Amino acid sequence: MPADDPRAELFRPEALAAHREGRTALTTLPSSRRMTSTAFWAVAAVVACSLFAAFAIRVDETSVGVWRTGTESGAATVAVPIGVLDRLRVGQTVHLGAAGIPPVDATVTAVLNPAPVAAARARFGSKLPATLRTAAAVALLEVHTSALLATRDGRATVHLGRRSLVAELVPALRHDESARG
């Protein structure tokens, strides 16, 4: 490298002199063949186990909202975020919970038309969570349970399905697994 080259000032003078004279200290790290072979297979096993786990481990998808009973027949209305409307189906499981009672499983009997937040506020009052109060609309479900509910309202968790861990980590894979249960 010529002395007037602007890149020359990037390197120490003794390093440039050693490079010009061909004195470079290129040596390999001492290691045995057995040690590198064992390390290779250990890394390969970890990668294989990780890939298997990413496809085999399933993650539950849920949406949380509120519920309120309307009649004595065990029917209740559930409000959940509008973003899950396309994933709601008749027959899905809903876990209804309230203070002082154990959670009760219910089944979706109807997916109702979306409601404006004002209508949901009028129906659910102060029980409507902040995440639903700020939305443009909410999805409404009608659910039925045979258990007598001691309270009239509470928290609802709708089971939307299960996805593999890799589908959660790679959003592009979600479209084909979203309907699987």
PDB file of C-alpha atoms in Angstrom:
ATOM      1  CA  MET A   1       0.000   0.000   0.000  1.00  0.00           C
ATOM      2  CA  PRO A   2       1.561   3.371  -0.965  1.00  0.00           C
ATOM      3  CA  ALA A   3       2.309   5.815   1.822  1.00  0.00           C
ATOM      4  CA  ASP A   4      -0.014   8.444   0.327  1.00  0.00           C
ATOM      5  CA  ASP A   5      -2.980   6.018   0.377  1.00  0.00           C
ATOM      6  CA  PRO A   6      -5.618   7.308   2.882  1.00  0.00           C
ATOM      7  CA  ARG A   7      -6.259   3.727   4.034  1.00  0.00           C
ATOM      8  CA  ALA A   8      -2.683   3.464   5.311  1.00  0.00           C
ATOM      9  CA  GLU A   9      -3.518   5.436   8.430  1.00  0.00           C
ATOM     10  CA  LEU A  10      -6.147   2.855   9.401  1.00  0.00           C
ATOM     11  CA  PHE A  11      -3.488   0.291  10.304  1.00  0.00           C
ATOM     12  CA  ARG A  12      -0.571   0.412  12.711  1.00  0.00           C
ATOM     13  CA  PRO A  13       2.808   0.898  10.991  1.00  0.00           C
ATOM     14  CA  GLU A  14       4.272  -2.313  12.448  1.00  0.00           C
ATOM     15  CA  ALA A  15       1.288  -4.304  11.124  1.00  0.00           C
ATOM     16  CA  LEU A  16       1.806  -2.862   7.633  1.00  0.00           C
ATOM     17  CA  ALA A  17       5.543  -3.648   7.789  1.00  0.00           C
ATOM     18  CA  ALA A  18       4.863  -7.256   8.849  1.00  0.00           C
ATOM     19  CA  HIS A  19       2.352  -7.630   6.028  1.00  0.00           C
ATOM     20  CA  ARG A  20       4.820  -6.279   3.448  1.00  0.00           C
ATOM     21  CA  GLU A  21       7.514  -8.706   4.641  1.00  0.00           C
ATOM     22  CA  GLY A  22       5.115 -11.670   4.597  1.00  0.00           C
ATOM     23  CA  ARG A  23       5.337 -12.237   8.339  1.00  0.00           C
ATOM     24  CA  THR A  24       1.813 -13.234   9.253  1.00  0.00           C
ATOM     25  CA  ALA A  25       0.965 -15.426  12.192  1.00  0.00           C
ATOM     26  CA  LEU A  26      -1.645 -17.703  10.679  1.00  0.00           C
ATOM     27  CA  THR A  27      -1.948 -20.789  12.824  1.00  0.00           C
ATOM     28  CA  THR A  28      -4.763 -23.173  13.478  1.00  0.00           C
ATOM     29  CA  LEU A  29      -6.198 -23.761  16.889  1.00  0.00           C
ATOM     30  CA  PRO A  30      -5.039 -27.015  18.384  1.00  0.00           C
ATOM     31  CA  SER A  31      -7.905 -29.471  18.663  1.00  0.00           C
ATOM     32  CA  SER A  32      -8.340 -33.170  18.326  1.00  0.00           C
ATOM     33  CA  ARG A  33     -10.449 -34.756  15.611  1.00  0.00           C
ATOM     34  CA  ARG A  34     -12.570 -36.464  18.259  1.00  0.00           C
ATOM     35  CA  MET A  35     -13.336 -33.177  20.026  1.00  0.00           C
ATOM     36  CA  THR A  36     -14.480 -31.408  16.852  1.00  0.00           C
ATOM     37  CA  SER A  37     -16.526 -34.418  15.764  1.00  0.00           C
ATOM     38  CA  THR A  38     -18.261 -34.583  19.145  1.00  0.00           C
ATOM     39  CA  ALA A  39     -18.961 -30.844  19.074  1.00  0.00           C
ATOM     40  CA  PHE A  40     -20.401 -31.108  15.548  1.00  0.00           C
ATOM     41  CA  TRP A  41     -22.805 -33.901  16.502  1.00  0.00           C
ATOM     42  CA  ALA A  42     -23.820 -32.075  19.681  1.00  0.00           C
ATOM     43  CA  VAL A  43     -24.708 -28.954  17.679  1.00  0.00           C
ATOM     44  CA  ALA A  44     -26.518 -31.075  15.066  1.00  0.00           C
ATOM     45  CA  ALA A  45     -28.558 -32.781  17.820  1.00  0.00           C
ATOM     46  CA  VAL A  46     -29.516 -29.440  19.363  1.00  0.00           C
ATOM     47  CA  VAL A  47     -30.628 -28.112  15.963  1.00  0.00           C
ATOM     48  CA  ALA A  48     -32.646 -31.278  15.236  1.00  0.00           C
ATOM     49  CA  CYS A  49     -34.351 -31.169  18.658  1.00  0.00           C
ATOM     50  CA  SER A  50     -35.132 -27.469  18.233  1.00  0.00           C
ATOM     51  CA  LEU A  51     -36.705 -28.027  14.818  1.00  0.00           C
ATOM     52  CA  PHE A  52     -38.756 -30.944  16.128  1.00  0.00           C
ATOM     53  CA  ALA A  53     -39.940 -28.884  19.107  1.00  0.00           C
ATOM     54  CA  ALA A  54     -40.829 -25.902  16.919  1.00  0.00           C
ATOM     55  CA  PHE A  55     -43.182 -28.050  14.844  1.00  0.00           C
ATOM     56  CA  ALA A  56     -44.427 -30.371  17.607  1.00  0.00           C
ATOM     57  CA  ILE A  57     -45.139 -27.908  20.427  1.00  0.00           C
ATOM     58  CA  ARG A  58     -48.620 -26.432  20.111  1.00  0.00           C
ATOM     59  CA  VAL A  59     -49.669 -23.030  21.439  1.00  0.00           C
ATOM     60  CA  ASP A  60     -53.251 -22.268  22.485  1.00  0.00           C
ATOM     61  CA  GLU A  61     -54.742 -19.139  20.995  1.00  0.00           C
ATOM     62  CA  THR A  62     -57.377 -17.365  23.018  1.00  0.00           C
ATOM     63  CA  SER A  63     -59.240 -14.096  23.045  1.00  0.00           C
ATOM     64  CA  VAL A  64     -60.353 -12.489  26.279  1.00  0.00           C
ATOM     65  CA  GLY A  65     -63.546 -10.523  26.705  1.00  0.00           C
ATOM     66  CA  VAL A  66     -66.506 -10.141  29.034  1.00  0.00           C
ATOM     67  CA  TRP A  67     -69.792 -12.013  29.422  1.00  0.00           C
ATOM     68  CA  ARG A  68     -73.206 -11.215  30.860  1.00  0.00           C
ATOM     69  CA  THR A  69     -76.185 -13.500  31.297  1.00  0.00           C
ATOM     70  CA  GLY A  70     -79.432 -12.434  29.720  1.00  0.00           C
ATOM     71  CA  THR A  71     -81.890 -15.149  30.706  1.00  0.00           C
ATOM     72  CA  GLU A  72     -82.272 -17.881  33.294  1.00  0.00           C
ATOM     73  CA  SER A  73     -81.866 -20.570  30.607  1.00  0.00           C
ATOM     74  CA  GLY A  74     -78.076 -20.492  30.837  1.00  0.00           C
ATOM     75  CA  ALA A  75     -77.567 -18.312  27.762  1.00  0.00           C
ATOM     76  CA  ALA A  76     -75.028 -15.503  27.965  1.00  0.00           C
ATOM     77  CA  THR A  77     -73.655 -12.866  25.609  1.00  0.00           C
ATOM     78  CA  VAL A  78     -69.897 -12.551  25.240  1.00  0.00           C
ATOM     79  CA  ALA A  79     -68.061  -9.503  23.849  1.00  0.00           C
ATOM     80  CA  VAL A  80     -64.579 -10.058  22.395  1.00  0.00           C
ATOM     81  CA  PRO A  81     -62.295  -7.889  20.198  1.00  0.00           C
ATOM     82  CA  ILE A  82     -63.536  -7.442  16.618  1.00  0.00           C
ATOM     83  CA  GLY A  83     -60.192  -8.648  15.249  1.00  0.00           C
ATOM     84  CA  VAL A  84     -61.062 -12.283  16.002  1.00  0.00           C
ATOM     85  CA  LEU A  85     -64.477 -12.214  14.300  1.00  0.00           C
ATOM     86  CA  ASP A  86     -63.327 -14.286  11.321  1.00  0.00           C
ATOM     87  CA  ARG A  87     -61.998 -16.978  13.696  1.00  0.00           C
ATOM     88  CA  LEU A  88     -65.192 -17.406  15.738  1.00  0.00           C
ATOM     89  CA  ARG A  89     -67.282 -20.510  15.043  1.00  0.00           C
ATOM     90  CA  VAL A  90     -70.351 -22.160  16.486  1.00  0.00           C
ATOM     91  CA  GLY A  91     -69.270 -24.982  18.780  1.00  0.00           C
ATOM     92  CA  GLN A  92     -66.113 -23.322  20.109  1.00  0.00           C
ATOM     93  CA  THR A  93     -65.388 -23.554  23.808  1.00  0.00           C
ATOM     94  CA  VAL A  94     -65.665 -20.466  26.015  1.00  0.00           C
ATOM     95  CA  HIS A  95     -64.455 -20.411  29.614  1.00  0.00           C
ATOM     96  CA  LEU A  96     -66.660 -18.156  31.753  1.00  0.00           C
ATOM     97  CA  GLY A  97     -65.158 -16.960  34.990  1.00  0.00           C
ATOM     98  CA  ALA A  98     -66.259 -14.618  37.752  1.00  0.00           C
ATOM     99  CA  ALA A  99     -65.138 -13.746  41.245  1.00  0.00           C
ATOM    100  CA  GLY A 100     -66.081 -16.387  43.752  1.00  0.00           C
ATOM    101  CA  ILE A 101     -67.016 -19.184  41.340  1.00  0.00           C
ATOM    102  CA  PRO A 102     -64.907 -21.774  39.540  1.00  0.00           C
ATOM    103  CA  PRO A 103     -64.625 -21.322  35.753  1.00  0.00           C
ATOM    104  CA  VAL A 104     -67.501 -22.769  33.736  1.00  0.00           C
ATOM    105  CA  ASP A 105     -67.180 -24.123  30.205  1.00  0.00           C
ATOM    106  CA  ALA A 106     -69.760 -22.948  27.693  1.00  0.00           C
ATOM    107  CA  THR A 107     -70.325 -23.588  23.995  1.00  0.00           C
ATOM    108  CA  VAL A 108     -70.823 -20.919  21.333  1.00  0.00           C
ATOM    109  CA  THR A 109     -74.344 -21.292  19.932  1.00  0.00           C
ATOM    110  CA  ALA A 110     -74.330 -18.228  17.644  1.00  0.00           C
ATOM    111  CA  VAL A 111     -71.895 -15.630  16.322  1.00  0.00           C
ATOM    112  CA  LEU A 112     -73.887 -12.380  16.334  1.00  0.00           C
ATOM    113  CA  ASN A 113     -73.362  -9.320  14.154  1.00  0.00           C
ATOM    114  CA  PRO A 114     -70.625  -6.964  15.376  1.00  0.00           C
ATOM    115  CA  ALA A 115     -71.880  -4.207  17.644  1.00  0.00           C
ATOM    116  CA  PRO A 116     -70.640  -0.632  17.990  1.00  0.00           C
ATOM    117  CA  VAL A 117     -68.746   0.001  21.203  1.00  0.00           C
ATOM    118  CA  ALA A 118     -71.516   2.310  22.434  1.00  0.00           C
ATOM    119  CA  ALA A 119     -74.011  -0.575  22.314  1.00  0.00           C
ATOM    120  CA  ALA A 120     -71.535  -2.868  24.064  1.00  0.00           C
ATOM    121  CA  ARG A 121     -70.938  -0.209  26.732  1.00  0.00           C
ATOM    122  CA  ALA A 122     -74.688   0.058  27.313  1.00  0.00           C
ATOM    123  CA  ARG A 123     -74.971  -3.726  27.686  1.00  0.00           C
ATOM    124  CA  PHE A 124     -71.827  -4.474  29.705  1.00  0.00           C
ATOM    125  CA  GLY A 125     -71.321  -1.165  31.529  1.00  0.00           C
ATOM    126  CA  SER A 126     -68.109  -0.704  33.491  1.00  0.00           C
ATOM    127  CA  LYS A 127     -67.230  -4.397  33.060  1.00  0.00           C
ATOM    128  CA  LEU A 128     -66.153  -3.721  29.451  1.00  0.00           C
ATOM    129  CA  PRO A 129     -62.310  -3.843  29.482  1.00  0.00           C
ATOM    130  CA  ALA A 130     -60.278  -0.871  28.304  1.00  0.00           C
ATOM    131  CA  THR A 131     -59.102  -2.837  25.262  1.00  0.00           C
ATOM    132  CA  LEU A 132     -62.703  -3.163  24.103  1.00  0.00           C
ATOM    133  CA  ARG A 133     -63.741   0.377  25.102  1.00  0.00           C
ATOM    134  CA  THR A 134     -61.263   1.921  22.670  1.00  0.00           C
ATOM    135  CA  ALA A 135     -62.184  -0.310  19.699  1.00  0.00           C
ATOM    136  CA  ALA A 136     -64.529   0.723  16.902  1.00  0.00           C
ATOM    137  CA  ALA A 137     -66.702  -2.348  17.367  1.00  0.00           C
ATOM    138  CA  VAL A 138     -66.834  -5.621  19.276  1.00  0.00           C
ATOM    139  CA  ALA A 139     -67.715  -9.137  18.198  1.00  0.00           C
ATOM    140  CA  LEU A 140     -70.653 -10.642  20.068  1.00  0.00           C
ATOM    141  CA  LEU A 141     -71.243 -14.331  20.746  1.00  0.00           C
ATOM    142  CA  GLU A 142     -74.158 -16.137  22.257  1.00  0.00           C
ATOM    143  CA  VAL A 143     -73.059 -19.015  24.458  1.00  0.00           C
ATOM    144  CA  HIS A 144     -74.925 -21.660  26.398  1.00  0.00           C
ATOM    145  CA  THR A 145     -73.940 -23.568  29.499  1.00  0.00           C
ATOM    146  CA  SER A 146     -75.881 -26.028  31.571  1.00  0.00           C
ATOM    147  CA  ALA A 147     -74.265 -24.828  34.807  1.00  0.00           C
ATOM    148  CA  LEU A 148     -76.206 -22.356  36.905  1.00  0.00           C
ATOM    149  CA  LEU A 149     -74.076 -19.230  37.130  1.00  0.00           C
ATOM    150  CA  ALA A 150     -74.155 -17.542  40.517  1.00  0.00           C
ATOM    151  CA  THR A 151     -73.228 -14.184  39.064  1.00  0.00           C
ATOM    152  CA  ARG A 152     -74.498 -12.257  36.082  1.00  0.00           C
ATOM    153  CA  ASP A 153     -71.203 -11.198  34.467  1.00  0.00           C
ATOM    154  CA  GLY A 154     -67.477 -11.822  34.408  1.00  0.00           C
ATOM    155  CA  ARG A 155     -64.464 -12.577  32.236  1.00  0.00           C
ATOM    156  CA  ALA A 156     -64.726 -14.794  29.159  1.00  0.00           C
ATOM    157  CA  THR A 157     -61.890 -16.591  27.421  1.00  0.00           C
ATOM    158  CA  VAL A 158     -62.659 -17.901  23.932  1.00  0.00           C
ATOM    159  CA  HIS A 159     -60.509 -20.770  22.693  1.00  0.00           C
ATOM    160  CA  LEU A 160     -59.663 -19.873  19.060  1.00  0.00           C
ATOM    161  CA  GLY A 161     -57.464 -22.827  18.198  1.00  0.00           C
ATOM    162  CA  ARG A 162     -53.962 -24.208  18.431  1.00  0.00           C
ATOM    163  CA  ARG A 163     -50.937 -23.385  16.328  1.00  0.00           C
ATOM    164  CA  SER A 164     -47.499 -24.868  16.191  1.00  0.00           C
ATOM    165  CA  LEU A 165     -44.740 -22.885  17.821  1.00  0.00           C
ATOM    166  CA  VAL A 166     -43.134 -22.270  14.434  1.00  0.00           C
ATOM    167  CA  ALA A 167     -46.374 -20.663  13.188  1.00  0.00           C
ATOM    168  CA  GLU A 168     -46.261 -18.279  16.144  1.00  0.00           C
ATOM    169  CA  LEU A 169     -42.636 -17.427  15.451  1.00  0.00           C
ATOM    170  CA  VAL A 170     -43.078 -17.049  11.663  1.00  0.00           C
ATOM    171  CA  PRO A 171     -46.255 -15.023  10.951  1.00  0.00           C
ATOM    172  CA  ALA A 172     -46.235 -15.978   7.254  1.00  0.00           C
ATOM    173  CA  LEU A 173     -47.155 -19.546   8.250  1.00  0.00           C
ATOM    174  CA  ARG A 174     -50.272 -18.516  10.173  1.00  0.00           C
ATOM    175  CA  HIS A 175     -52.787 -18.368   7.334  1.00  0.00           C
ATOM    176  CA  ASP A 176     -52.963 -22.109   6.763  1.00  0.00           C
ATOM    177  CA  GLU A 177     -53.020 -23.162  10.420  1.00  0.00           C
ATOM    178  CA  SER A 178     -55.528 -20.652  11.781  1.00  0.00           C
ATOM    179  CA  ALA A 179     -58.538 -22.934  11.273  1.00  0.00           C
ATOM    180  CA  ARG A 180     -56.959 -26.028  12.830  1.00  0.00           C
ATOM    181  CA  GLY A 181     -58.080 -26.933  16.327  1.00  0.00           C
TER     182      GLY A 181
END
